[in-house]
PDB file of C-alpha atoms in Angstrom:
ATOM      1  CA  UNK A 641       4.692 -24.286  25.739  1.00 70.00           C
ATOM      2  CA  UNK A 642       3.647 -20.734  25.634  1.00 73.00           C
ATOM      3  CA  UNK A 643       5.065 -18.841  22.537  1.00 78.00           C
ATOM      4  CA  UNK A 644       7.964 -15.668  22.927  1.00 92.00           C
ATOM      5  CA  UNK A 645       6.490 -12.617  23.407  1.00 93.00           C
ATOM      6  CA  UNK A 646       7.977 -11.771  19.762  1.00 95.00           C
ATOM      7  CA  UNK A 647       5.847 -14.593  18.587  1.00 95.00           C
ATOM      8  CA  UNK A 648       2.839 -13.028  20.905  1.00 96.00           C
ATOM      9  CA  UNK A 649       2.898  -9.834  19.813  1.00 97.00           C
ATOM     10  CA  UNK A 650       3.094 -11.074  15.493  1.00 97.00           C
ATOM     11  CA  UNK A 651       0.228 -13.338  15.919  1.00 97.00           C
ATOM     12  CA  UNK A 652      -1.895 -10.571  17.832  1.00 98.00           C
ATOM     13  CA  UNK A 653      -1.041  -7.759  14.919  1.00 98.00           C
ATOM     14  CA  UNK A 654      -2.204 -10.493  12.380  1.00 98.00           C
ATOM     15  CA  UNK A 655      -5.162 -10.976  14.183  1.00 97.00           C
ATOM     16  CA  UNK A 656      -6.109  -7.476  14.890  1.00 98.00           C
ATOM     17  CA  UNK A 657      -5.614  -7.004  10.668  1.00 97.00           C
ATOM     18  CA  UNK A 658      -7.572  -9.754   9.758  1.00 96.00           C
ATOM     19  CA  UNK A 659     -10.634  -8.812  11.993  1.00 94.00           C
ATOM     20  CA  UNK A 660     -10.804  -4.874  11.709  1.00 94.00           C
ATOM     21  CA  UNK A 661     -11.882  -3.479   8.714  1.00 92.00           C
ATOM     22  CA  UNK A 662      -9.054  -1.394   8.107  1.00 90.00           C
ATOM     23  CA  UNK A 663      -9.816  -0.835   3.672  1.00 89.00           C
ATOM     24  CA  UNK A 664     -13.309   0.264   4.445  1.00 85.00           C
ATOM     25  CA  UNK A 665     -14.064   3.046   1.915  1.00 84.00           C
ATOM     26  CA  UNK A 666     -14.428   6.376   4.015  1.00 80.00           C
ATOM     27  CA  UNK A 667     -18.087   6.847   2.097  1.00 78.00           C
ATOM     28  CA  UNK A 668     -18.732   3.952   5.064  1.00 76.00           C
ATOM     29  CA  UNK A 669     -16.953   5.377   7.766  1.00 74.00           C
ATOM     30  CA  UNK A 670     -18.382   8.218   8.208  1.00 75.00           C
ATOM     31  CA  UNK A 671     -22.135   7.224   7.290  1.00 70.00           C
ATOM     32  CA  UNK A 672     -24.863   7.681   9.761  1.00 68.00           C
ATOM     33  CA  UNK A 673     -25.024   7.582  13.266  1.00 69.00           C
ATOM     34  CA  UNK A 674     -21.361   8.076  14.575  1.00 70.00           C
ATOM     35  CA  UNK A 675     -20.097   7.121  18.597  1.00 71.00           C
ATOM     36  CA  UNK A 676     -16.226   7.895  18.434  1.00 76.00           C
ATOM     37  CA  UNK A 677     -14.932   8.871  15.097  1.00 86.00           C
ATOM     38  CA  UNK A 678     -14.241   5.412  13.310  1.00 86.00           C
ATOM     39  CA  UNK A 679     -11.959   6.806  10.673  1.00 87.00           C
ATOM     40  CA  UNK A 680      -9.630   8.153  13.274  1.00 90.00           C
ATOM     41  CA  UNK A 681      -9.776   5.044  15.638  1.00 93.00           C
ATOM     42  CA  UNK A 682      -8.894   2.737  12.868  1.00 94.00           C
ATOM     43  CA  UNK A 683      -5.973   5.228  11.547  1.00 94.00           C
ATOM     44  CA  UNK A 684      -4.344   5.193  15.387  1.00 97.00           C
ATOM     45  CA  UNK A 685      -4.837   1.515  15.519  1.00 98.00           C
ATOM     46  CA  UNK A 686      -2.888   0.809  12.183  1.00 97.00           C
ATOM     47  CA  UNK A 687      -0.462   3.378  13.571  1.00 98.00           C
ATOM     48  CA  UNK A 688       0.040   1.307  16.753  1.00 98.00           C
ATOM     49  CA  UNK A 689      -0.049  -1.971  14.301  1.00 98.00           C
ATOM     50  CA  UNK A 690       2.696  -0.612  12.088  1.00 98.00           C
ATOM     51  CA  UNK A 691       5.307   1.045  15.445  1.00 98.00           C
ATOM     52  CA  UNK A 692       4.988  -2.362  16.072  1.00 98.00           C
ATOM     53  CA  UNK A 693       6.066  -4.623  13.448  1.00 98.00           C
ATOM     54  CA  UNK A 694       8.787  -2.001  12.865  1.00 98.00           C
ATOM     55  CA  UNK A 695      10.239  -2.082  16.638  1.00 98.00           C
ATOM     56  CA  UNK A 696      10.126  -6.030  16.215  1.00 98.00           C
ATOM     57  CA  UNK A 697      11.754  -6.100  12.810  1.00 97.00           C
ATOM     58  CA  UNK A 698      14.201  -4.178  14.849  1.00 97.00           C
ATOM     59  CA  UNK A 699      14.597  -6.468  17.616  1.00 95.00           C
ATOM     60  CA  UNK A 700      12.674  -4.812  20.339  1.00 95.00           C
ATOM     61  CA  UNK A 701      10.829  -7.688  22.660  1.00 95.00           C
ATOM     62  CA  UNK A 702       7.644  -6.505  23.831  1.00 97.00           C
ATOM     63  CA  UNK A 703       6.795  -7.274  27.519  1.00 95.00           C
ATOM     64  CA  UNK A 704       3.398  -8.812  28.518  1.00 95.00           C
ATOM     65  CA  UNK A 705       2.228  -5.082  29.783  1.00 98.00           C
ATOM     66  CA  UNK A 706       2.913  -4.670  26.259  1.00 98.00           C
ATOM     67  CA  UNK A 707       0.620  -7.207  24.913  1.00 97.00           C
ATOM     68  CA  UNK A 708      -1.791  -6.345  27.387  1.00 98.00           C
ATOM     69  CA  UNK A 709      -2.000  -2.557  26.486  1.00 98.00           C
ATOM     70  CA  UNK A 710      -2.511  -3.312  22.315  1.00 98.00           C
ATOM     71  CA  UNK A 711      -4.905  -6.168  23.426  1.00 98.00           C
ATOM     72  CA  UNK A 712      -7.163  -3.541  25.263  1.00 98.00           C
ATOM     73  CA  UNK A 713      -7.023  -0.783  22.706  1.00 98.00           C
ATOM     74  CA  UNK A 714      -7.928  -3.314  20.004  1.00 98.00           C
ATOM     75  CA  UNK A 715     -11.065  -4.379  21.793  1.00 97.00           C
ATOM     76  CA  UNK A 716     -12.084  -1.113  22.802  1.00 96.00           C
ATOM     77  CA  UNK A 717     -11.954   0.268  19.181  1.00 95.00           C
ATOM     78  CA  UNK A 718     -13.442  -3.210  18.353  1.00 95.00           C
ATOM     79  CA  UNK A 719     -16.245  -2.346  20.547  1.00 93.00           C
ATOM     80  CA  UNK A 720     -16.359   1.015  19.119  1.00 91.00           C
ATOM     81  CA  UNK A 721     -16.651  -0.091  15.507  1.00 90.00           C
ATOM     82  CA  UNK A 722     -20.089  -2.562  16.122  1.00 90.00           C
ATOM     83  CA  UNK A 723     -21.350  -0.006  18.270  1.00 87.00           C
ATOM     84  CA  UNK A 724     -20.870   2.353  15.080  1.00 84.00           C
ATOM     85  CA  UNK A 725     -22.342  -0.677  13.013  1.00 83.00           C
ATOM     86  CA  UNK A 726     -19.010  -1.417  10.882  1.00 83.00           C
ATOM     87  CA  UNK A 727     -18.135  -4.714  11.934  1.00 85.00           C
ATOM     88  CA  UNK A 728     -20.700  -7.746  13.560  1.00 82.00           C
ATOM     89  CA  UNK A 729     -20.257  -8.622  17.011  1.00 78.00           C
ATOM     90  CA  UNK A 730     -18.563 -12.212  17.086  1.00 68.00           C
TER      91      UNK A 730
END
């Protein structure tokens, strides 16, 4: 059985926090060759993270175009952060 999107979304934000490197020192960040500003893709994605866990402590039910959206913008930045060199490619 296929969890509640509630469920869904949780285990997706714990996911995306375990994998992205999110208490890199900003020394880190913003050493060397740059492609997309890493410090400010990581501070929208914890944004994103954080509207989240607040609208489900509140109740709120995300919809699958909803899980699909944070899905997408977490690999992109993903994708953005080993191009930059911060994080190994899986």
């Amino acid at each position: 059985m296929k969890p509640a999107t509630n469920t869904a979304m949780r285990q997706l934000i714990t996911t995306v926090r375990s994998v992205m490197p999110f208490s890199i020192p900003i020394q880190e960040l913003c050493s060397g060759t740059c492609r997309g500003c890493a410090k400010k893709l990581l501070e929208y994605l914890d944004t994103e993270l954080s509207e989240w866990e607040a609208r489900l402590d509140d109740g709120e039910s995300p919809g699958f175009n909803d899980l699909r959206q944070l899905t997408k913008t977490s690999r992109k930045i993903h994708a953005a952060l080993v191009r930059n060199g911060l994080i190994e490619e899986p």
